[in-house]
XYZ file of C-alpha atoms in Angstrom:
311
model
C 0.000 0.000 0.000
C 1.526 3.295 -1.184
C 0.449 6.701 -0.035
C -1.624 8.507 -2.658
C 0.391 10.873 -4.830
C -0.321 14.506 -4.119
C -0.545 17.021 -6.949
C 2.858 18.401 -5.947
C 4.620 15.053 -5.951
C 7.140 14.437 -8.715
C 7.555 11.208 -10.649
C 10.899 9.835 -9.362
C 11.630 8.273 -12.782
C 11.167 11.542 -14.670
C 14.120 13.942 -14.750
C 13.443 17.310 -13.127
C 12.372 20.103 -15.391
C 15.215 22.473 -16.199
C 14.331 26.029 -17.141
C 15.898 27.353 -20.319
C 19.356 28.841 -19.935
C 18.768 32.520 -19.305
C 21.952 33.524 -21.114
C 20.644 31.948 -24.320
C 17.109 33.224 -23.927
C 17.498 36.927 -23.397
C 14.751 39.258 -24.609
C 16.914 39.920 -27.678
C 16.880 36.340 -28.990
C 13.178 35.715 -29.439
C 13.137 35.779 -33.246
C 14.924 32.513 -33.923
C 13.055 31.739 -37.135
C 13.640 35.014 -38.930
C 16.263 35.526 -41.592
C 19.533 37.281 -40.841
C 18.375 40.348 -42.761
C 15.114 40.519 -40.827
C 17.001 40.056 -37.583
C 19.432 42.852 -38.484
C 16.588 45.218 -39.400
C 14.768 44.380 -36.179
C 17.929 45.122 -34.191
C 17.992 48.624 -35.657
C 14.506 49.505 -34.445
C 14.253 47.392 -31.274
C 15.814 50.020 -28.951
C 13.269 52.590 -30.143
C 10.448 50.112 -29.509
C 11.597 48.885 -26.087
C 13.180 52.130 -24.811
C 11.303 54.638 -26.937
C 9.674 56.035 -23.808
C 13.161 57.306 -22.875
C 14.704 58.205 -26.243
C 11.847 60.091 -27.918
C 11.090 62.459 -25.006
C 14.819 63.272 -24.915
C 14.750 63.988 -28.656
C 11.741 66.258 -28.126
C 13.662 68.044 -25.373
C 16.533 68.849 -27.772
C 14.077 70.249 -30.308
C 12.728 72.387 -27.467
C 16.266 73.629 -26.709
C 16.635 74.476 -30.407
C 13.386 76.449 -30.343
C 14.422 78.155 -27.097
C 17.662 79.313 -28.701
C 15.744 80.838 -31.610
C 13.355 82.639 -29.250
C 15.733 83.833 -26.548
C 19.201 84.315 -28.076
C 18.352 87.828 -29.243
C 17.551 88.856 -25.661
C 21.043 88.017 -24.423
C 23.073 88.700 -27.585
C 21.607 91.634 -29.545
C 23.857 90.833 -32.511
C 21.764 87.682 -33.051
C 18.849 89.791 -34.298
C 20.917 91.285 -37.124
C 22.541 88.055 -38.280
C 21.637 86.571 -41.676
C 19.272 83.596 -41.491
C 22.029 81.069 -42.212
C 24.230 82.496 -39.468
C 21.366 82.425 -36.967
C 20.839 78.760 -37.856
C 24.529 78.084 -37.224
C 24.221 79.861 -33.872
C 21.195 77.776 -32.858
C 22.849 74.501 -33.833
C 25.979 75.415 -31.898
C 23.855 76.366 -28.878
C 22.128 72.955 -28.852
C 25.434 71.103 -29.295
C 26.970 73.191 -26.508
C 24.077 72.362 -24.172
C 24.439 68.644 -24.962
C 28.166 68.530 -24.290
C 27.905 70.601 -21.092
C 25.241 68.205 -19.823
C 26.684 64.812 -20.737
C 30.411 65.296 -20.104
C 30.269 65.940 -16.322
C 27.697 63.180 -15.832
C 29.671 60.724 -17.990
C 32.853 61.534 -16.077
C 31.123 60.799 -12.774
C 29.476 57.600 -14.028
C 32.753 56.396 -15.573
C 34.267 56.057 -12.086
C 31.102 54.805 -10.357
C 28.410 52.864 -12.210
C 30.521 51.993 -15.256
C 33.337 50.673 -13.062
C 30.903 48.200 -11.475
C 29.648 46.747 -14.792
C 32.908 46.960 -16.755
C 33.385 44.019 -19.108
C 29.730 42.961 -19.044
C 27.688 42.799 -22.229
C 24.205 43.253 -20.823
C 24.642 44.671 -17.332
C 22.585 47.809 -16.917
C 22.817 50.881 -14.759
C 19.601 52.937 -14.701
C 21.632 56.134 -14.506
C 23.770 55.155 -17.508
C 20.630 54.161 -19.427
C 19.174 57.612 -18.798
C 22.388 59.340 -19.866
C 22.606 57.291 -23.064
C 18.950 58.037 -23.787
C 19.729 61.758 -23.555
C 22.533 61.366 -26.123
C 20.491 59.052 -28.355
C 17.736 61.671 -28.354
C 20.308 64.333 -29.200
C 21.461 62.372 -32.243
C 17.845 61.876 -33.350
C 17.680 65.681 -33.429
C 21.095 65.852 -35.115
C 20.119 63.377 -37.835
C 16.907 65.230 -38.652
C 18.811 68.532 -38.810
C 21.410 66.981 -41.144
C 18.643 65.841 -43.489
C 16.762 69.160 -43.409
C 19.922 71.172 -44.040
C 21.216 68.708 -46.664
C 24.512 68.321 -44.827
C 27.485 66.518 -46.326
C 27.882 62.755 -46.088
C 30.436 63.188 -43.305
C 27.911 64.905 -41.042
C 25.233 62.393 -41.999
C 27.486 59.416 -41.275
C 28.478 60.857 -37.896
C 24.834 61.353 -36.884
C 23.746 57.879 -38.038
C 26.740 56.116 -36.465
C 26.360 57.827 -33.088
C 22.593 57.323 -33.052
C 23.042 53.611 -33.753
C 25.716 53.176 -31.090
C 23.975 54.998 -28.257
C 20.517 53.620 -29.044
C 21.886 50.063 -29.041
C 23.659 50.698 -25.728
C 20.358 51.812 -24.191
C 18.880 48.317 -24.718
C 21.338 47.698 -22.665
C 24.528 46.647 -24.444
C 28.161 47.491 -23.531
C 27.068 50.432 -21.406
C 30.393 50.884 -19.600
C 32.232 51.401 -22.902
C 29.582 53.834 -24.138
C 30.161 56.057 -21.100
C 33.843 56.390 -21.990
C 33.054 57.292 -25.600
C 30.710 60.031 -24.383
C 33.798 61.638 -22.857
C 34.913 62.386 -26.433
C 32.512 65.316 -26.134
C 34.903 66.991 -23.675
C 36.327 69.111 -26.522
C 32.924 70.046 -27.928
C 32.085 72.927 -25.534
C 35.125 74.838 -26.720
C 34.388 74.223 -30.384
C 30.787 75.344 -30.048
C 31.784 78.295 -27.875
C 34.187 79.277 -30.662
C 31.316 79.225 -33.156
C 29.207 81.419 -30.888
C 32.091 83.879 -30.437
C 32.648 84.090 -34.192
C 28.955 84.663 -34.805
C 28.915 87.405 -32.172
C 31.841 89.228 -33.828
C 34.739 88.207 -31.595
C 37.035 87.168 -34.448
C 40.708 87.699 -33.585
C 40.078 88.193 -29.860
C 42.195 86.677 -27.109
C 39.185 84.782 -25.795
C 38.670 83.199 -29.197
C 42.315 82.098 -29.438
C 42.222 80.627 -25.942
C 39.053 78.732 -26.848
C 40.670 77.353 -30.007
C 43.769 76.235 -28.115
C 41.692 74.486 -25.450
C 39.663 72.722 -28.128
C 42.728 71.491 -30.035
C 44.456 70.313 -26.853
C 41.436 68.401 -25.551
C 40.565 66.962 -28.968
C 44.023 65.441 -29.438
C 44.461 64.384 -25.802
C 41.060 62.690 -25.458
C 40.307 61.293 -28.909
C 43.859 60.357 -29.864
C 45.948 60.089 -26.707
C 43.323 58.221 -24.678
C 40.766 57.276 -27.306
C 42.921 55.285 -29.728
C 44.416 52.949 -27.051
C 40.936 52.486 -25.584
C 39.550 51.692 -29.047
C 42.229 49.034 -29.568
C 41.300 47.415 -26.260
C 37.615 47.709 -27.112
C 38.198 45.950 -30.428
C 39.767 43.022 -28.567
C 36.812 42.854 -26.154
C 34.379 43.081 -29.052
C 36.032 40.174 -30.874
C 35.882 38.134 -27.651
C 32.161 38.972 -27.391
C 31.727 37.392 -30.827
C 32.039 33.976 -29.156
C 29.881 34.881 -26.149
C 26.651 32.797 -26.197
C 24.740 35.748 -24.747
C 25.405 37.875 -27.837
C 21.993 38.858 -29.157
C 23.077 39.845 -32.660
C 26.201 39.451 -34.758
C 25.036 42.260 -37.061
C 24.930 44.733 -34.185
C 28.444 43.774 -33.114
C 29.791 44.026 -36.668
C 28.277 47.493 -37.112
C 29.743 48.532 -33.756
C 33.198 47.391 -34.863
C 32.879 49.116 -38.253
C 31.701 52.368 -36.667
C 34.536 52.244 -34.160
C 37.167 51.774 -36.852
C 35.783 54.491 -39.137
C 35.365 57.045 -36.353
C 38.875 56.311 -35.049
C 40.278 56.817 -38.559
C 38.378 60.091 -38.920
C 39.723 61.329 -35.590
C 43.285 60.431 -36.624
C 42.869 62.070 -40.018
C 41.477 65.319 -38.662
C 43.984 65.468 -35.806
C 46.730 65.174 -38.428
C 45.083 67.930 -40.483
C 44.820 70.100 -37.383
C 48.478 69.646 -36.491
C 49.510 70.284 -40.092
C 47.511 73.503 -40.198
C 49.157 74.651 -36.966
C 52.691 74.174 -38.298
C 54.823 77.373 -38.388
C 54.994 77.476 -42.199
C 51.325 78.459 -42.277
C 50.185 82.042 -41.977
C 49.244 82.645 -38.373
C 46.049 84.499 -39.295
C 44.554 81.504 -41.067
C 46.153 78.332 -39.779
C 44.315 78.168 -36.450
C 40.920 78.816 -38.012
C 41.504 76.171 -40.673
C 42.699 73.615 -38.136
C 39.754 74.026 -35.816
C 37.296 74.092 -38.709
C 38.753 70.844 -40.038
C 38.565 69.024 -36.721
C 35.093 70.330 -36.036
C 33.840 69.074 -39.363
C 35.260 65.625 -38.644
C 33.563 65.422 -35.274
C 30.234 66.529 -36.622
C 30.211 69.260 -33.975
C 30.037 72.239 -36.309
C 27.481 72.694 -39.066
C 28.369 74.487 -42.269
C 24.926 75.459 -43.397
C 23.623 75.287 -46.922
C 20.152 76.320 -45.760
C 18.531 77.895 -42.734
C 15.956 76.444 -40.393
């Protein structure tokens, strides 16, 4: 006589049920029967679907900053009211870029030594504060991309906007958030570049303040993007190739695009740093070499807009 089996009793001859391995069944690997092309296309839009409630309000906020610059700049800088339409557009774009860099750089610097240090080396570890910061930058590059299209910017500006939007939106999902925080520190030179544009628009050409701003920009651009950025990019490439074999990797296409963007942006930074140094050589006329150098580097970074139209 055996005791009756209760509903909770388990058949001793049946192996226990094992839940699926969580590393292989992340929310990013649900479309196992789609083609590689469909999977790659879905990867592009998934962050905007899953984290759109963060990215799109941030994008709207940057459009609001743009509108605020158009409405209020004339109150603080009377020369704004007499500028041609194209120059006012350049002023407004520089004001938005300046606001973005002044916001994200201090926060990224703090998070680099706190939250990012705790999740360093992890593919999918997430910090809510880093997610919010990356959403702010992803929203900024949504604004930047739309502006590039409306103003019919060159392919260099368009590539920079698309590449940065892809990187930061993918990192919001989350993905490689600790590395993304470091790359946001590339913006440390941007305040000086955009301040230079505002000074030029306000008629401060040739002033000591302008020259000091240009020197600070060139120094920080080379120190951060070349001196620190290139070695970090080499190490990141090694980590990215190791992630290729990680079973948690949600998409090879995303990783490949990350690697391609990293290589192209690193090459652009090297190229424009070389151009900047070449322009600053003594054999150039002092009245033009600094302007040309800073203009060249700014164009490479996508931080300065040479307008064909006005908004």
